[in-house]
Amino acid sequence: MPMPDFSHPDWPYIWPSYALTFGGLLLLVVFVVLELRAAKARSSAAAGPETEPPA
Amino acid sequence: MISRFANPDAFMRLSGRLIWPLGLLAAVLIAVAVPWALFVVPADYKQEESVRIMYVHVPTAWMSLMIYVFMGVASAVGFVWRHTLADIAARAAAPIGTVFAALCLLTGSFWGRATWETWWEWDPRLTSMLILFLTYLAYLAIWQAVEDEAKAARLAGILCMAGLINIPIVRFSVDFIDGLHQTASLSPTAESGIHPSMLWPLLLMAVGFSALFGALVMARMRAAIYRKRAEAAEARAAWANADAPVEQVS
């Protein structure tokens, strides 16, 4: 299987395209995970501590 | 049927089961597609190595169009049936669609520089894509600017539905108006103009991005529902405190 020609002048445009795409998507994933965790924590705090039913 | 799926409790149960498998599927597909596109796929006879940008540019373009259509349908459902979950879905998808549209424009700019020797051209496809990106920003701006959520949902929904007219313009502009951008090589109705060795990693990347969108939009919808529940609980607590008898100090 031949490897691509990394000396080709197109590569300086290919690397940033991939870096931007996957860097951007990774940031988006991190943002969404943090947002979900914060919302879940706020919801739990607002609901208050769960009380045990009387025996 | 819509009511069954629009039930927040049912959505929370379903999304809780789907998010992680979708996220995992996205990670696996993207992890396979990236090295395939960068190191395995042969260079194009005409575009040479720069064709590798296609594997990120085209799926991000598809995603930005698909997400906008998803938002348009959700906005229409929210507008007609007043289902809060539909408005939540449209709002949750907007920043994700904005990121995909921005990535499409940026990667397209790199590809344009490599093949046309220009970063930007007021070509019909590029211009209509830029309009789509600006529509996403306008949609987000409405949600930020209007404090009343019901009013914001209606205004943003109207903008989103009106913006749907741009989708066929983005899609078909290359077929009807002369410009630098090449015509579509893939069509659901015609035989593919792309060799299978180049088509498979493209499709894998597109399915991976779609799975990622599914996981992210459900996660953002869950976050919005948690916030709404917290606001309701905080409001109930505030009412309870206001009604509590004030101790008399003598």
mmCIF file of C-alpha atoms in Angstrom:
data_model
loop_
_atom_site.group_PDB
_atom_site.id
_atom_site.type_symbol
_atom_site.label_atom_id
_atom_site.label_comp_id
_atom_site.label_asym_id
_atom_site.label_seq_id
_atom_site.Cartn_x
_atom_site.Cartn_y
_atom_site.Cartn_z
ATOM 1 C CA MET A 1 0.000 0.000 0.000
ATOM 2 C CA PRO A 2 1.760 3.221 -1.110
ATOM 3 C CA MET A 3 1.966 6.033 1.446
ATOM 4 C CA PRO A 4 0.818 9.547 0.446
ATOM 5 C CA ASP A 5 3.390 12.007 -0.829
ATOM 6 C CA PHE A 6 3.936 14.160 2.283
ATOM 7 C CA SER A 7 6.238 16.511 0.385
ATOM 8 C CA HIS A 8 3.326 17.619 -1.806
ATOM 9 C CA PRO A 9 2.507 21.355 -1.387
ATOM 10 C CA ASP A 10 -1.153 20.532 -0.499
ATOM 11 C CA TRP A 11 -0.264 19.127 2.943
ATOM 12 C CA PRO A 12 0.082 22.540 4.650
ATOM 13 C CA TYR A 13 -3.643 22.959 3.835
ATOM 14 C CA ILE A 14 -4.681 19.415 4.745
ATOM 15 C CA TRP A 15 -3.257 19.312 8.306
ATOM 16 C CA PRO A 16 -4.953 22.549 9.490
ATOM 17 C CA SER A 17 -8.280 21.379 8.012
ATOM 18 C CA TYR A 18 -8.197 18.199 10.112
ATOM 19 C CA ALA A 19 -6.824 20.004 13.190
ATOM 20 C CA LEU A 20 -9.591 22.629 13.014
ATOM 21 C CA THR A 21 -12.338 20.057 12.432
ATOM 22 C CA PHE A 22 -11.413 17.659 15.199
ATOM 23 C CA GLY A 23 -10.159 20.357 17.579
ATOM 24 C CA GLY A 24 -13.461 22.183 17.113
ATOM 25 C CA LEU A 25 -15.539 19.031 17.578
ATOM 26 C CA LEU A 26 -13.534 18.042 20.680
ATOM 27 C CA LEU A 27 -14.145 21.485 22.213
ATOM 28 C CA LEU A 28 -17.856 21.119 21.420
ATOM 29 C CA VAL A 29 -17.977 17.709 23.137
ATOM 30 C CA VAL A 30 -16.186 19.082 26.227
ATOM 31 C CA PHE A 31 -18.565 22.071 26.348
ATOM 32 C CA VAL A 32 -21.657 19.833 26.083
ATOM 33 C CA VAL A 33 -20.406 17.395 28.756
ATOM 34 C CA LEU A 34 -19.670 20.266 31.180
ATOM 35 C CA GLU A 35 -23.043 21.856 30.421
ATOM 36 C CA LEU A 36 -24.868 18.583 31.089
ATOM 37 C CA ARG A 37 -22.982 17.961 34.342
ATOM 38 C CA ALA A 38 -23.678 21.502 35.596
ATOM 39 C CA ALA A 39 -27.391 21.257 34.739
ATOM 40 C CA LYS A 40 -27.698 17.846 36.416
ATOM 41 C CA ALA A 41 -25.944 19.119 39.576
ATOM 42 C CA ARG A 42 -28.216 22.194 39.705
ATOM 43 C CA SER A 43 -31.315 20.043 39.267
ATOM 44 C CA SER A 44 -30.221 17.675 42.066
ATOM 45 C CA ALA A 45 -29.414 20.590 44.384
ATOM 46 C CA ALA A 46 -32.767 22.274 43.684
ATOM 47 C CA ALA A 47 -34.696 19.040 44.315
ATOM 48 C CA GLY A 48 -33.150 18.931 47.824
ATOM 49 C CA PRO A 49 -31.955 15.925 49.833
ATOM 50 C CA GLU A 50 -34.048 12.832 49.454
ATOM 51 C CA THR A 51 -35.730 11.927 52.758
ATOM 52 C CA GLU A 52 -36.192 8.394 54.000
ATOM 53 C CA PRO A 53 -39.842 7.396 54.420
ATOM 54 C CA PRO A 54 -40.814 6.854 58.094
ATOM 55 C CA ALA A 55 -40.475 3.270 59.263
ATOM 56 C CA MET B 1 -47.725 9.632 18.473
ATOM 57 C CA ILE B 2 -45.986 13.024 18.626
ATOM 58 C CA SER B 3 -47.296 13.445 22.186
ATOM 59 C CA ARG B 4 -45.738 10.120 23.177
ATOM 60 C CA PHE B 5 -42.278 11.198 21.944
ATOM 61 C CA ALA B 6 -42.742 14.755 23.216
ATOM 62 C CA ASN B 7 -43.101 13.557 26.804
ATOM 63 C CA PRO B 8 -39.971 14.786 28.677
ATOM 64 C CA ASP B 9 -39.940 11.771 31.012
ATOM 65 C CA ALA B 10 -40.065 9.355 28.079
ATOM 66 C CA PHE B 11 -37.349 11.372 26.331
ATOM 67 C CA MET B 12 -35.112 11.288 29.431
ATOM 68 C CA ARG B 13 -35.455 7.502 29.650
ATOM 69 C CA LEU B 14 -34.781 6.984 25.928
ATOM 70 C CA SER B 15 -31.907 9.466 25.648
ATOM 71 C CA GLY B 16 -30.279 8.063 28.813
ATOM 72 C CA ARG B 17 -30.014 4.711 27.020
ATOM 73 C CA LEU B 18 -28.905 6.108 23.625
ATOM 74 C CA ILE B 19 -26.303 8.811 24.337
ATOM 75 C CA TRP B 20 -23.337 6.605 25.255
ATOM 76 C CA PRO B 21 -23.815 4.001 22.460
ATOM 77 C CA LEU B 22 -24.152 6.831 19.917
ATOM 78 C CA GLY B 23 -21.078 8.612 21.288
ATOM 79 C CA LEU B 24 -19.092 5.357 21.187
ATOM 80 C CA LEU B 25 -20.263 4.625 17.620
ATOM 81 C CA ALA B 26 -19.204 8.133 16.570
ATOM 82 C CA ALA B 27 -15.769 7.743 18.185
ATOM 83 C CA VAL B 28 -15.140 4.367 16.524
ATOM 84 C CA LEU B 29 -16.310 5.472 13.046
ATOM 85 C CA ILE B 30 -14.297 8.700 13.153
ATOM 86 C CA ALA B 31 -11.228 6.870 14.523
ATOM 87 C CA VAL B 32 -11.382 4.502 11.525
ATOM 88 C CA ALA B 33 -12.259 7.157 8.914
ATOM 89 C CA VAL B 34 -9.519 9.697 9.778
ATOM 90 C CA PRO B 35 -6.419 7.512 9.180
ATOM 91 C CA TRP B 36 -8.185 5.936 6.177
ATOM 92 C CA ALA B 37 -8.774 9.363 4.623
ATOM 93 C CA LEU B 38 -5.327 10.731 5.485
ATOM 94 C CA PHE B 39 -3.051 7.788 4.717
ATOM 95 C CA VAL B 40 -4.860 5.056 2.758
ATOM 96 C CA VAL B 41 -7.073 6.730 0.165
ATOM 97 C CA PRO B 42 -5.229 7.384 -3.126
ATOM 98 C CA ALA B 43 -4.598 10.944 -4.283
ATOM 99 C CA ASP B 44 -7.059 12.268 -6.865
ATOM 100 C CA TYR B 45 -5.853 12.425 -10.494
ATOM 101 C CA LYS B 46 -6.974 16.049 -10.741
ATOM 102 C CA GLN B 47 -6.989 17.505 -7.215
ATOM 103 C CA GLU B 48 -4.018 15.391 -6.082
ATOM 104 C CA GLU B 49 -3.453 15.322 -2.279
ATOM 105 C CA SER B 50 -5.838 18.199 -1.535
ATOM 106 C CA VAL B 51 -8.776 15.826 -2.101
ATOM 107 C CA ARG B 52 -8.178 14.588 1.477
ATOM 108 C CA ILE B 53 -9.822 17.788 2.727
ATOM 109 C CA MET B 54 -13.048 16.465 1.153
ATOM 110 C CA TYR B 55 -13.361 13.878 3.968
ATOM 111 C CA VAL B 56 -13.885 16.610 6.555
ATOM 112 C CA HIS B 57 -15.313 19.383 4.362
ATOM 113 C CA VAL B 58 -18.164 17.454 2.712
ATOM 114 C CA PRO B 59 -19.467 15.727 5.896
ATOM 115 C CA THR B 60 -19.414 19.047 7.809
ATOM 116 C CA ALA B 61 -21.391 20.621 4.926
ATOM 117 C CA TRP B 62 -23.928 17.772 4.968
ATOM 118 C CA MET B 63 -24.236 18.050 8.747
ATOM 119 C CA SER B 64 -24.805 21.810 8.710
ATOM 120 C CA LEU B 65 -27.616 21.373 6.138
ATOM 121 C CA MET B 66 -29.138 18.342 7.884
ATOM 122 C CA ILE B 67 -29.063 19.989 11.308
ATOM 123 C CA TYR B 68 -30.741 23.086 9.905
ATOM 124 C CA VAL B 69 -33.537 20.948 8.390
ATOM 125 C CA PHE B 70 -33.852 19.158 11.770
ATOM 126 C CA MET B 71 -34.190 22.565 13.472
ATOM 127 C CA GLY B 72 -36.746 23.691 10.869
ATOM 128 C CA VAL B 73 -38.911 20.598 11.403
ATOM 129 C CA ALA B 74 -38.596 20.891 15.207
ATOM 130 C CA SER B 75 -39.480 24.598 15.021
ATOM 131 C CA ALA B 76 -42.547 23.831 12.874
ATOM 132 C CA VAL B 77 -43.698 21.152 15.356
ATOM 133 C CA GLY B 78 -43.105 23.572 18.250
ATOM 134 C CA PHE B 79 -44.909 26.347 16.383
ATOM 135 C CA VAL B 80 -47.989 24.313 15.387
ATOM 136 C CA TRP B 81 -48.417 21.869 18.307
ATOM 137 C CA ARG B 82 -46.707 23.994 20.977
ATOM 138 C CA HIS B 83 -44.593 21.079 22.153
ATOM 139 C CA THR B 84 -41.912 22.458 24.454
ATOM 140 C CA LEU B 85 -39.635 19.509 23.697
ATOM 141 C CA ALA B 86 -39.617 20.472 19.991
ATOM 142 C CA ASP B 87 -38.420 23.994 20.835
ATOM 143 C CA ILE B 88 -35.834 22.512 23.198
ATOM 144 C CA ALA B 89 -34.630 20.220 20.378
ATOM 145 C CA ALA B 90 -34.297 23.097 17.880
ATOM 146 C CA ARG B 91 -32.476 25.273 20.400
ATOM 147 C CA ALA B 92 -30.194 22.417 21.482
ATOM 148 C CA ALA B 93 -29.194 21.676 17.880
ATOM 149 C CA ALA B 94 -28.405 25.295 16.915
ATOM 150 C CA PRO B 95 -24.887 25.670 18.415
ATOM 151 C CA ILE B 96 -23.917 22.236 17.039
ATOM 152 C CA GLY B 97 -25.106 23.242 13.561
ATOM 153 C CA THR B 98 -23.245 26.545 13.892
ATOM 154 C CA VAL B 99 -19.989 24.715 14.678
ATOM 155 C CA PHE B 100 -20.452 22.386 11.679
ATOM 156 C CA ALA B 101 -21.244 25.345 9.372
ATOM 157 C CA ALA B 102 -18.167 27.239 10.613
ATOM 158 C CA LEU B 103 -15.981 24.146 10.104
ATOM 159 C CA CYS B 104 -17.416 23.699 6.596
ATOM 160 C CA LEU B 105 -16.517 27.294 5.684
ATOM 161 C CA LEU B 106 -13.033 27.051 7.212
ATOM 162 C CA THR B 107 -12.101 23.693 5.671
ATOM 163 C CA GLY B 108 -13.592 24.872 2.364
ATOM 164 C CA SER B 109 -11.377 27.913 2.557
ATOM 165 C CA PHE B 110 -8.270 25.714 2.960
ATOM 166 C CA TRP B 111 -9.421 23.486 0.100
ATOM 167 C CA GLY B 112 -10.122 26.551 -2.055
ATOM 168 C CA ARG B 113 -6.636 27.909 -1.360
ATOM 169 C CA ALA B 114 -5.071 24.572 -2.366
ATOM 170 C CA THR B 115 -7.110 24.081 -5.571
ATOM 171 C CA TRP B 116 -8.326 27.536 -6.734
ATOM 172 C CA GLU B 117 -5.487 29.537 -5.142
ATOM 173 C CA THR B 118 -7.946 31.729 -3.275
ATOM 174 C CA TRP B 119 -9.207 31.625 0.334
ATOM 175 C CA TRP B 120 -12.622 33.029 -0.597
ATOM 176 C CA GLU B 121 -14.702 33.704 -3.696
ATOM 177 C CA TRP B 122 -18.254 35.111 -3.889
ATOM 178 C CA ASP B 123 -19.322 31.898 -5.591
ATOM 179 C CA PRO B 124 -23.061 30.942 -5.238
ATOM 180 C CA ARG B 125 -22.316 27.843 -3.103
ATOM 181 C CA LEU B 126 -19.876 29.658 -0.809
ATOM 182 C CA THR B 127 -22.144 32.681 -0.448
ATOM 183 C CA SER B 128 -25.280 30.632 0.298
ATOM 184 C CA MET B 129 -23.275 28.604 2.848
ATOM 185 C CA LEU B 130 -22.121 31.836 4.504
ATOM 186 C CA ILE B 131 -25.790 32.954 4.632
ATOM 187 C CA LEU B 132 -26.659 29.650 6.332
ATOM 188 C CA PHE B 133 -23.921 30.257 8.934
ATOM 189 C CA LEU B 134 -25.233 33.816 9.536
ATOM 190 C CA THR B 135 -28.789 32.439 9.897
ATOM 191 C CA TYR B 136 -27.536 30.064 12.603
ATOM 192 C CA LEU B 137 -25.944 33.037 14.396
ATOM 193 C CA ALA B 138 -29.151 35.088 14.081
ATOM 194 C CA TYR B 139 -31.156 32.178 15.519
ATOM 195 C CA LEU B 140 -28.802 31.972 18.529
ATOM 196 C CA ALA B 141 -28.893 35.766 18.930
ATOM 197 C CA ILE B 142 -32.717 35.744 19.202
ATOM 198 C CA TRP B 143 -32.597 33.194 22.025
ATOM 199 C CA GLN B 144 -30.012 35.347 23.812
ATOM 200 C CA ALA B 145 -31.803 38.649 23.253
ATOM 201 C CA VAL B 146 -35.422 37.739 24.117
ATOM 202 C CA GLU B 147 -35.944 37.036 27.803
ATOM 203 C CA ASP B 148 -39.427 35.484 27.591
ATOM 204 C CA GLU B 149 -38.754 31.883 26.507
ATOM 205 C CA ALA B 150 -42.125 31.343 24.802
ATOM 206 C CA LYS B 151 -41.691 34.542 22.759
ATOM 207 C CA ALA B 152 -38.063 33.666 21.946
ATOM 208 C CA ALA B 153 -39.159 30.197 20.761
ATOM 209 C CA ARG B 154 -41.788 31.718 18.435
ATOM 210 C CA LEU B 155 -39.452 34.382 16.995
ATOM 211 C CA ALA B 156 -36.522 31.989 16.577
ATOM 212 C CA GLY B 157 -38.886 29.388 15.097
ATOM 213 C CA ILE B 158 -40.185 31.855 12.485
ATOM 214 C CA LEU B 159 -36.618 32.806 11.531
ATOM 215 C CA CYS B 160 -35.606 29.147 11.334
ATOM 216 C CA MET B 161 -38.571 28.197 9.128
ATOM 217 C CA ALA B 162 -38.002 31.212 6.851
ATOM 218 C CA GLY B 163 -34.315 30.270 6.612
ATOM 219 C CA LEU B 164 -35.255 26.832 5.255
ATOM 220 C CA ILE B 165 -35.602 28.472 1.838
ATOM 221 C CA ASN B 166 -31.803 28.745 1.758
ATOM 222 C CA ILE B 167 -31.314 24.956 2.013
ATOM 223 C CA PRO B 168 -32.270 24.104 -1.615
ATOM 224 C CA ILE B 169 -30.291 27.178 -2.704
ATOM 225 C CA VAL B 170 -27.148 25.815 -1.000
ATOM 226 C CA ARG B 171 -27.825 22.327 -2.393
ATOM 227 C CA PHE B 172 -28.671 23.202 -6.007
ATOM 228 C CA SER B 173 -26.751 26.464 -6.536
ATOM 229 C CA VAL B 174 -23.856 24.518 -8.089
ATOM 230 C CA ASP B 175 -26.197 22.944 -10.664
ATOM 231 C CA PHE B 176 -27.957 26.083 -11.857
ATOM 232 C CA ILE B 177 -25.476 28.940 -11.419
ATOM 233 C CA ASP B 178 -21.944 28.955 -12.822
ATOM 234 C CA GLY B 179 -19.225 29.328 -10.194
ATOM 235 C CA LEU B 180 -15.908 27.944 -9.023
ATOM 236 C CA HIS B 181 -17.437 25.214 -6.841
ATOM 237 C CA GLN B 182 -17.755 21.828 -8.521
ATOM 238 C CA THR B 183 -21.158 20.158 -8.970
ATOM 239 C CA ALA B 184 -22.283 17.402 -6.597
ATOM 240 C CA SER B 185 -20.492 14.068 -7.109
ATOM 241 C CA LEU B 186 -22.975 12.189 -4.941
ATOM 242 C CA SER B 187 -26.719 12.066 -5.339
ATOM 243 C CA PRO B 188 -29.332 9.765 -3.818
ATOM 244 C CA THR B 189 -30.935 9.379 -7.252
ATOM 245 C CA ALA B 190 -27.894 8.980 -9.523
ATOM 246 C CA GLU B 191 -24.920 6.634 -9.628
ATOM 247 C CA SER B 192 -21.989 7.858 -7.540
ATOM 248 C CA GLY B 193 -19.272 9.809 -9.355
ATOM 249 C CA ILE B 194 -16.756 8.841 -6.669
ATOM 250 C CA HIS B 195 -14.683 5.655 -6.752
ATOM 251 C CA PRO B 196 -15.612 3.225 -3.908
ATOM 252 C CA SER B 197 -12.073 3.518 -2.460
ATOM 253 C CA MET B 198 -12.801 7.203 -1.836
ATOM 254 C CA LEU B 199 -16.515 6.849 -1.128
ATOM 255 C CA TRP B 200 -16.335 4.520 1.899
ATOM 256 C CA PRO B 201 -14.216 6.712 4.203
ATOM 257 C CA LEU B 202 -16.416 9.677 3.207
ATOM 258 C CA LEU B 203 -19.581 7.794 4.172
ATOM 259 C CA LEU B 204 -17.982 6.497 7.409
ATOM 260 C CA MET B 205 -17.048 10.041 8.406
ATOM 261 C CA ALA B 206 -20.564 11.278 7.586
ATOM 262 C CA VAL B 207 -22.213 8.504 9.645
ATOM 263 C CA GLY B 208 -19.726 9.177 12.481
ATOM 264 C CA PHE B 209 -20.568 12.893 12.476
ATOM 265 C CA SER B 210 -24.312 12.046 12.405
ATOM 266 C CA ALA B 211 -23.932 9.753 15.431
ATOM 267 C CA LEU B 212 -21.950 12.483 17.203
ATOM 268 C CA PHE B 213 -24.715 14.978 16.455
ATOM 269 C CA GLY B 214 -27.322 12.531 17.823
ATOM 270 C CA ALA B 215 -25.390 12.123 21.090
ATOM 271 C CA LEU B 216 -24.669 15.855 21.458
ATOM 272 C CA VAL B 217 -28.194 17.071 20.709
ATOM 273 C CA MET B 218 -29.673 14.567 23.186
ATOM 274 C CA ALA B 219 -27.128 15.604 25.837
ATOM 275 C CA ARG B 220 -27.989 19.292 25.307
ATOM 276 C CA MET B 221 -31.722 18.523 25.445
ATOM 277 C CA ARG B 222 -31.221 16.642 28.711
ATOM 278 C CA ALA B 223 -29.280 19.624 30.088
ATOM 279 C CA ALA B 224 -32.147 21.956 29.115
ATOM 280 C CA ILE B 225 -34.718 19.681 30.816
ATOM 281 C CA TYR B 226 -32.575 19.485 33.989
ATOM 282 C CA ARG B 227 -32.349 23.314 33.996
ATOM 283 C CA LYS B 228 -36.131 23.631 33.606
ATOM 284 C CA ARG B 229 -36.702 21.172 36.464
ATOM 285 C CA ALA B 230 -34.225 23.100 38.640
ATOM 286 C CA GLU B 231 -35.957 26.412 37.857
ATOM 287 C CA ALA B 232 -39.354 24.888 38.721
ATOM 288 C CA ALA B 233 -38.016 23.453 42.010
ATOM 289 C CA GLU B 234 -36.338 26.764 42.910
ATOM 290 C CA ALA B 235 -39.570 28.646 42.175
ATOM 291 C CA ARG B 236 -41.550 26.201 44.365
ATOM 292 C CA ALA B 237 -39.013 26.646 47.178
ATOM 293 C CA ALA B 238 -39.243 30.446 46.865
ATOM 294 C CA TRP B 239 -43.062 30.251 47.109
ATOM 295 C CA ALA B 240 -42.880 27.937 50.111
ATOM 296 C CA ASN B 241 -40.488 30.330 51.882
ATOM 297 C CA ALA B 242 -42.738 33.308 51.096
ATOM 298 C CA ASP B 243 -45.782 31.486 52.575
ATOM 299 C CA ALA B 244 -43.965 30.349 55.738
ATOM 300 C CA PRO B 245 -45.167 32.186 58.905
ATOM 301 C CA VAL B 246 -42.753 34.852 60.096
ATOM 302 C CA GLU B 247 -41.629 34.337 63.698
ATOM 303 C CA GLN B 248 -42.731 37.134 65.986
ATOM 304 C CA VAL B 249 -39.917 38.616 68.043
ATOM 305 C CA SER B 250 -41.241 40.160 71.252
#
